[in-house]
Each structure stands twice: as C-alpha cells, then as structure tokens.
mmCIF file of C-alpha atoms in Angstrom:
data_model
loop_
_atom_site.group_PDB
_atom_site.id
_atom_site.type_symbol
_atom_site.label_atom_id
_atom_site.label_comp_id
_atom_site.label_asym_id
_atom_site.label_seq_id
_atom_site.Cartn_x
_atom_site.Cartn_y
_atom_site.Cartn_z
ATOM 1 C CA MET A 215 26.464 239.852 104.179
ATOM 2 C CA THR A 216 29.854 238.116 104.506
ATOM 3 C CA SER A 217 29.493 237.636 108.269
ATOM 4 C CA SER A 218 26.103 235.959 107.858
ATOM 5 C CA VAL A 219 27.365 233.535 105.162
ATOM 6 C CA ARG A 220 30.333 232.217 107.150
ATOM 7 C CA PRO A 221 28.279 230.683 109.995
ATOM 8 C CA VAL A 222 26.099 228.929 107.422
ATOM 9 C CA ARG A 223 29.150 227.494 105.653
ATOM 10 C CA ALA A 224 30.620 226.430 108.991
ATOM 11 C CA ARG A 225 27.424 224.627 109.908
ATOM 12 C CA ARG A 226 27.456 222.858 106.538
ATOM 13 C CA ARG A 227 31.049 221.713 107.008
ATOM 14 C CA THR A 228 30.190 220.397 110.478
ATOM 15 C CA ALA A 229 27.220 218.453 109.087
ATOM 16 C CA VAL A 230 29.320 216.995 106.269
ATOM 17 C CA LEU A 231 32.016 215.885 108.709
ATOM 18 C CA ALA A 232 29.401 214.219 110.910
ATOM 19 C CA VAL A 233 28.050 212.277 107.943
ATOM 20 C CA LEU A 234 31.542 211.208 106.869
ATOM 21 C CA LEU A 235 32.358 210.141 110.405
ATOM 22 C CA CYS A 236 29.308 207.874 110.524
ATOM 23 C CA ALA A 237 30.009 206.447 107.078
ATOM 24 C CA GLY A 238 33.660 205.765 107.881
ATOM 25 C CA LEU A 239 33.172 203.890 111.133
ATOM 26 C CA SER A 240 31.532 200.523 110.533
ATOM 27 C CA THR A 241 30.899 199.981 114.224
ATOM 28 C CA ALA A 242 29.046 203.280 114.440
ATOM 29 C CA LEU A 243 27.201 202.956 111.166
ATOM 30 C CA THR A 244 24.218 201.155 112.653
ATOM 31 C CA ALA A 245 23.895 203.670 115.443
ATOM 32 C CA CYS A 246 24.198 206.596 113.047
ATOM 33 C CA ALA A 247 21.626 205.129 110.721
ATOM 34 C CA GLY A 248 19.393 204.101 113.594
ATOM 35 C CA GLU A 249 19.099 200.541 112.262
ATOM 36 C CA ASP A 250 18.392 197.478 114.378
ATOM 37 C CA PRO A 251 21.038 194.757 113.721
ATOM 38 C CA ASP A 252 18.323 192.144 114.305
ATOM 39 C CA LYS A 253 15.944 193.627 111.758
ATOM 40 C CA GLY A 254 14.799 190.923 109.349
ATOM 41 C CA THR A 255 16.298 188.095 111.444
ATOM 42 C CA ASN A 256 14.655 185.438 113.572
ATOM 43 C CA GLY A 257 15.760 187.287 116.726
ATOM 44 C CA VAL A 258 17.938 184.423 117.973
ATOM 45 C CA ALA A 259 20.979 186.694 118.357
ATOM 46 C CA LYS A 260 19.261 188.438 121.269
ATOM 47 C CA LEU A 261 19.305 185.221 123.297
ATOM 48 C CA THR A 262 22.057 183.900 125.533
ATOM 49 C CA GLY A 263 24.570 181.342 124.304
ATOM 50 C CA PRO A 264 22.847 178.375 126.015
ATOM 51 C CA GLN A 265 19.451 179.500 124.726
ATOM 52 C CA ILE A 266 20.770 179.710 121.160
ATOM 53 C CA GLU A 267 22.305 176.254 121.533
ATOM 54 C CA GLU A 268 18.949 174.866 122.669
ATOM 55 C CA LYS A 269 17.123 176.515 119.749
ATOM 56 C CA ALA A 270 19.596 175.053 117.267
ATOM 57 C CA ARG A 271 19.336 171.591 118.796
ATOM 58 C CA THR A 272 15.530 171.684 118.724
ATOM 59 C CA ALA A 273 15.514 172.786 115.073
ATOM 60 C CA ALA A 274 17.990 170.063 114.087
ATOM 61 C CA ASP A 275 16.083 167.308 115.882
ATOM 62 C CA ALA A 276 12.820 168.357 114.226
ATOM 63 C CA ALA A 277 14.247 168.342 110.686
ATOM 64 C CA ASP A 278 13.661 165.201 108.624
ATOM 65 C CA THR A 279 16.851 165.527 106.570
ATOM 66 C CA VAL A 280 20.229 167.240 106.475
ATOM 67 C CA ARG A 281 23.460 167.182 104.476
ATOM 68 C CA LEU A 282 26.802 167.101 106.283
ATOM 69 C CA ALA A 283 30.066 167.786 104.489
ATOM 70 C CA GLY A 284 33.534 168.402 105.841
ATOM 71 C CA THR A 285 36.342 166.823 107.817
ATOM 72 C CA LEU A 286 36.272 164.803 111.029
ATOM 73 C CA VAL A 287 39.423 164.081 113.009
ATOM 74 C CA SER A 288 39.363 161.282 115.588
ATOM 75 C CA LYS A 289 41.674 158.742 117.193
ATOM 76 C CA GLY A 290 40.899 156.427 114.306
ATOM 77 C CA GLY A 291 42.170 158.939 111.734
ATOM 78 C CA THR A 292 40.930 161.785 109.569
ATOM 79 C CA TYR A 293 37.803 161.382 107.461
ATOM 80 C CA LYS A 294 36.275 163.576 104.802
ATOM 81 C CA ILE A 295 32.546 163.050 104.672
ATOM 82 C CA ASP A 296 29.711 164.094 102.422
ATOM 83 C CA MET A 297 26.533 162.493 103.704
ATOM 84 C CA ARG A 298 22.823 163.094 103.154
ATOM 85 C CA LEU A 299 20.912 161.845 106.164
ATOM 86 C CA ARG A 300 17.371 161.185 107.241
ATOM 87 C CA ASN A 301 15.961 159.672 110.431
ATOM 88 C CA LYS A 302 16.064 156.082 109.181
ATOM 89 C CA GLY A 303 18.898 156.067 106.694
ATOM 90 C CA GLY A 304 21.447 157.948 104.696
ATOM 91 C CA THR A 305 23.757 157.921 101.704
ATOM 92 C CA GLY A 306 27.047 159.503 100.736
ATOM 93 C CA SER A 307 30.808 159.079 100.690
ATOM 94 C CA VAL A 308 33.611 158.829 103.203
ATOM 95 C CA THR A 309 37.292 159.326 102.395
ATOM 96 C CA SER A 310 39.949 158.018 104.742
ATOM 97 C CA LYS A 311 43.724 158.114 104.436
ATOM 98 C CA ASN A 312 43.845 155.093 102.158
ATOM 99 C CA SER A 313 40.605 155.068 100.238
ATOM 100 C CA THR A 314 37.185 156.428 99.401
ATOM 101 C CA PHE A 315 34.023 154.424 99.828
ATOM 102 C CA GLU A 316 30.285 154.981 99.545
ATOM 103 C CA LEU A 317 27.733 154.116 102.185
ATOM 104 C CA LEU A 318 24.008 153.508 101.863
ATOM 105 C CA ARG A 319 21.720 152.629 104.748
ATOM 106 C CA ILE A 320 18.001 151.936 104.727
ATOM 107 C CA GLY A 321 16.752 151.053 108.178
ATOM 108 C CA ASP A 322 19.184 148.481 109.557
ATOM 109 C CA GLU A 323 20.431 147.378 106.144
ATOM 110 C CA LEU A 324 23.836 148.886 105.453
ATOM 111 C CA TYR A 325 25.660 148.730 102.107
ATOM 112 C CA LEU A 326 29.274 149.555 101.310
ATOM 113 C CA LYS A 327 30.565 150.309 97.816
ATOM 114 C CA ALA A 328 34.237 150.749 96.971
ATOM 115 C CA GLY A 329 36.919 150.138 94.368
ATOM 116 C CA ALA A 330 39.368 147.235 94.232
ATOM 117 C CA GLY A 331 41.988 149.199 96.157
ATOM 118 C CA PHE A 332 39.731 149.299 99.179
ATOM 119 C CA TRP A 333 39.187 145.534 99.223
ATOM 120 C CA ASN A 334 42.756 144.458 98.480
ATOM 121 C CA HIS A 335 44.434 143.194 101.638
ATOM 122 C CA GLU A 336 48.212 143.238 101.600
ATOM 123 C CA ASP A 337 50.526 140.907 103.512
ATOM 124 C CA ASP A 338 54.145 142.099 103.603
ATOM 125 C CA GLY A 339 53.397 144.582 100.834
ATOM 126 C CA LYS A 340 51.842 141.977 98.541
ATOM 127 C CA THR A 341 48.221 141.401 97.751
ATOM 128 C CA SER A 342 47.147 137.924 98.834
ATOM 129 C CA ASP A 343 45.313 135.597 96.473
ATOM 130 C CA ALA A 344 42.277 135.750 98.732
ATOM 131 C CA GLY A 345 42.415 139.530 98.811
ATOM 132 C CA GLY A 346 42.689 139.745 95.037
ATOM 133 C CA ALA A 347 39.774 137.384 94.557
ATOM 134 C CA ALA A 348 37.627 139.341 96.984
ATOM 135 C CA ALA A 349 38.546 142.630 95.338
ATOM 136 C CA GLY A 350 37.543 141.337 91.940
ATOM 137 C CA LYS A 351 34.223 140.121 93.231
ATOM 138 C CA LEU A 352 33.356 143.182 95.302
ATOM 139 C CA GLU A 353 34.730 146.067 93.227
ATOM 140 C CA GLY A 354 32.019 148.569 92.344
ATOM 141 C CA LYS A 355 29.306 146.477 93.995
ATOM 142 C CA TYR A 356 27.047 147.346 96.908
ATOM 143 C CA VAL A 357 28.228 144.931 99.564
ATOM 144 C CA LYS A 358 25.768 144.266 102.341
ATOM 145 C CA VAL A 359 27.552 144.753 105.663
ATOM 146 C CA PRO A 360 26.599 142.000 108.129
ATOM 147 C CA GLU A 361 25.396 143.289 111.489
ATOM 148 C CA ASP A 362 27.776 140.792 113.140
ATOM 149 C CA ASP A 363 30.766 142.332 111.386
ATOM 150 C CA PRO A 364 33.031 144.387 113.702
ATOM 151 C CA THR A 365 32.915 147.360 111.327
ATOM 152 C CA TYR A 366 29.127 147.498 111.114
ATOM 153 C CA LYS A 367 28.646 149.832 114.071
ATOM 154 C CA GLN A 368 31.448 152.176 112.982
ATOM 155 C CA LEU A 369 30.249 152.417 109.393
ATOM 156 C CA ARG A 370 26.621 152.773 110.416
ATOM 157 C CA GLY A 371 27.595 155.763 112.548
ATOM 158 C CA PHE A 372 28.482 157.722 109.405
ATOM 159 C CA THR A 373 24.906 157.230 108.163
ATOM 160 C CA ASP A 374 23.121 157.934 111.446
ATOM 161 C CA LYS A 375 21.655 161.429 111.703
ATOM 162 C CA LYS A 376 21.265 161.319 115.468
ATOM 163 C CA VAL A 377 24.743 159.941 116.132
ATOM 164 C CA LEU A 378 26.474 162.512 113.939
ATOM 165 C CA LEU A 379 24.429 165.462 115.165
ATOM 166 C CA ASP A 380 24.905 164.493 118.805
ATOM 167 C CA GLY A 381 28.626 164.667 118.205
ATOM 168 C CA MET A 382 28.540 167.889 116.217
ATOM 169 C CA LEU A 383 26.055 169.985 118.138
ATOM 170 C CA THR A 384 27.609 169.527 121.559
ATOM 171 C CA LEU A 385 29.684 172.418 122.854
ATOM 172 C CA HIS A 386 31.821 171.728 125.910
ATOM 173 C CA GLY A 387 32.227 174.053 128.865
ATOM 174 C CA THR A 388 30.402 177.311 129.442
ATOM 175 C CA VAL A 389 28.651 178.388 126.238
ATOM 176 C CA GLY A 390 28.990 182.018 125.207
ATOM 177 C CA LYS A 391 28.189 184.181 122.196
ATOM 178 C CA GLY A 392 30.669 185.103 119.517
ATOM 179 C CA ASP A 393 30.455 187.314 116.452
ATOM 180 C CA ARG A 394 27.874 187.569 113.748
ATOM 181 C CA GLY A 395 28.881 186.271 110.339
ATOM 182 C CA LYS A 396 27.683 184.459 107.249
ATOM 183 C CA VAL A 397 27.672 180.850 106.094
ATOM 184 C CA GLY A 398 26.848 180.365 102.426
ATOM 185 C CA GLY A 399 25.345 183.838 102.264
ATOM 186 C CA THR A 400 23.065 183.277 105.271
ATOM 187 C CA ARG A 401 23.503 185.542 108.289
ATOM 188 C CA THR A 402 24.584 183.676 111.416
ATOM 189 C CA ILE A 403 25.463 184.082 115.061
ATOM 190 C CA ARG A 404 28.325 182.062 116.512
ATOM 191 C CA ILE A 405 28.235 180.371 119.890
ATOM 192 C CA LEU A 406 31.380 179.034 121.521
ATOM 193 C CA GLY A 407 32.341 176.358 124.000
ATOM 194 C CA GLY A 408 34.398 177.286 127.046
ATOM 195 C CA LYS A 409 37.919 178.706 126.712
ATOM 196 C CA GLY A 410 37.804 178.488 122.919
ATOM 197 C CA GLU A 411 38.435 174.731 123.020
ATOM 198 C CA GLY A 412 34.850 173.573 123.385
ATOM 199 C CA GLY A 413 33.913 173.980 119.735
ATOM 200 C CA ALA A 414 32.090 176.661 117.745
ATOM 201 C CA LEU A 415 28.645 176.524 116.187
ATOM 202 C CA ASP A 416 27.240 178.990 113.631
ATOM 203 C CA VAL A 417 23.449 179.259 113.851
ATOM 204 C CA SER A 418 21.206 180.750 111.183
ATOM 205 C CA LEU A 419 19.644 184.154 111.862
ATOM 206 C CA GLU A 420 17.283 183.716 108.925
ATOM 207 C CA GLY A 421 14.168 181.585 109.188
ATOM 208 C CA THR A 422 14.513 178.470 111.324
ATOM 209 C CA PRO A 423 17.633 178.673 113.542
ATOM 210 C CA TYR A 424 19.370 175.666 112.023
ATOM 211 C CA PRO A 425 23.041 175.032 112.789
ATOM 212 C CA LEU A 426 25.000 175.731 109.584
ATOM 213 C CA SER A 427 28.614 175.102 110.524
ATOM 214 C CA PHE A 428 30.404 173.344 113.341
ATOM 215 C CA ALA A 429 34.091 173.518 114.247
ATOM 216 C CA ARG A 430 35.105 170.804 116.685
ATOM 217 C CA GLY A 431 37.322 171.818 119.557
ATOM 218 C CA GLY A 432 41.003 170.940 119.543
ATOM 219 C CA GLY A 433 41.263 170.889 115.754
ATOM 220 C CA GLY A 434 38.756 168.074 115.417
ATOM 221 C CA GLY A 435 37.545 169.212 111.999
ATOM 222 C CA VAL A 436 34.969 171.530 110.453
ATOM 223 C CA VAL A 437 31.641 170.423 109.023
ATOM 224 C CA THR A 438 28.938 172.387 107.219
ATOM 225 C CA LEU A 439 25.280 171.473 107.656
ATOM 226 C CA ALA A 440 22.912 172.297 104.812
ATOM 227 C CA ASP A 441 19.747 171.267 102.962
ATOM 228 C CA TRP A 442 17.756 171.025 106.174
ATOM 229 C CA GLY A 443 14.383 169.445 105.476
ATOM 230 C CA LYS A 444 15.100 168.900 101.764
ATOM 231 C CA ASP A 445 14.017 165.459 100.602
ATOM 232 C CA PHE A 446 16.314 163.170 98.607
ATOM 233 C CA PRO A 447 15.897 159.694 97.068
ATOM 234 C CA LEU A 448 16.887 156.724 99.197
ATOM 235 C CA ALA A 449 16.341 153.253 97.761
ATOM 236 C CA ALA A 450 17.953 149.841 98.029
ATOM 237 C CA PRO A 451 20.420 149.048 95.223
ATOM 238 C CA ALA A 452 19.406 146.749 92.406
ATOM 239 C CA GLU A 453 19.845 143.060 93.127
ATOM 240 C CA ASP A 454 22.356 142.699 90.270
ATOM 241 C CA ASP A 455 24.530 145.368 91.896
ATOM 242 C CA THR A 456 24.439 143.802 95.362
ATOM 243 C CA VAL A 457 26.712 141.220 96.967
ATOM 244 C CA ASP A 458 25.927 139.473 100.241
ATOM 245 C CA TYR A 459 29.307 138.364 101.581
ATOM 246 C CA GLY A 460 27.964 136.483 104.578
ATOM 247 C CA ARG A 461 28.497 137.019 108.285
ATOM 248 C CA GLN A 462 31.743 138.983 108.039
ATOM 249 C CA LEU A 463 33.437 141.172 105.441
ATOM 250 C CA PRO A 464 36.963 140.396 104.198
ATOM 251 C CA LYS A 465 39.828 142.456 105.559
ATOM 252 C CA THR A 466 40.389 145.752 103.772
ATOM 253 C CA SER A 467 43.179 148.245 103.231
ATOM 254 C CA SER A 468 41.268 151.112 104.860
#
C-alpha cells in the first residue's frame, strides 16, 4: 500500500511544481497557458516595423480630427502644446518660455489670444508706451493674425494637422519593432527609428492602428495623440471679442 501511494504523491508534487513554474515566469506564462499574444488585437504587431509605420500613417491621414498634447523642443525653444486639430483648422494653447497663448484657426483665418504679458514689449527692461497701449487693447482678445505678418506661418503650423503629424510620425533611419506596452490603458506596439535616435512611435493594437504616443529623437519632446475622429466645436470668435490689428502684429515678449 505504502509503495503504491508514494509514486502518486511524487507525480502530484511534480505537477504542482510545473504549474508554479509557469505561473512564476511571466515570459513563459503565455506559452504555458497556450494563449496567443495577439488575441483580441488588430494583428498589427505581427507586421514588420515599416509596415506598422505605414498602417499608422494611413490611419492618421484618414482621421478627421485628433488631439495632440505634450512638449516639443526645437531650435526656437521648448513649447508645451495642447491642440485639437481637424483638416481645415484647429484650436488650443501653446506655452513657451515666456508666456502662454491660445490659437484658433478656421481655414486661412488665424486668431491669437493672450494676456497683457504676452503683448508687452520691453526696451532695456522697461515696457514702452506703445507696448503698454497695445497690451491694453489686445489683452484677452482674439487678435486676427495678418497673413503678411512674419509670425503667421510659424503660428499656423501649430494649428495644422498635416504639418504637425508629418513632423511627429516620421521615424528616421531603419525602422524596427520594440516592446509591447500600453498608452492610456490601450495596448500598443512600439516601433523605433534607427540606433535609438530616430524617434519612437507607439501604435494602437486595439481597433484602428492609430499612433498614440510619439517620442522625438534626440530629446525632442514627447507628445500623446488621442481623440482620433472625435468631433469638436470650431467657430469664429464673436465680433466684440475680435481685434484686427492690420497688416502686422506688434512686437511681443514671447
């Protein structure tokens, strides 16, 4: 009787150890459980890096709207942005080193809204009379930016879906695949530019393969991309809240 029980107990201990081994090793868990890591996903993770990049680009181009929020670092400085964009306009805020301002664009009409500190222009540390007068007139108003103004193109770029996405969805060098992860609770697959300096893009594995996060190479900032295809109101400001300054804006402190 005793000799027949021992082999049974030994087999049980072996089975228990096998279960514990599978449960304790996260990398082996899927294999032990026989689960497919792509189960319930859009299957994009099975593709190559360049193929994933193309899928993400196609999805982004086809979407009517998107929200971009994060930090951009360029030769002109560091900017924190929070912009809602559509194909023919956008609205949101931009924060630079010296100030925060709001932008609103409908078609080619671009409006800028900021506080007095933005409009004050200082000469030798003192606010000029002209700067003070302009600040008082423009504070809290939507100022129409003339297309002839030197800053028009730069400011418009912050409201241009195509311009921003072209800059954020381009990985440099040979594109490869990174790790799986999550962005805002959504499962993602990361693709990387060459040598780790070409940027990193996290692409959704759920539903449409939208890009959800982009890290620019060389410490150029990190931006999240959300609300793909979600509509938002976009209308010209009331006439009482609008100032048309003419062909060129006054100098600013930004």
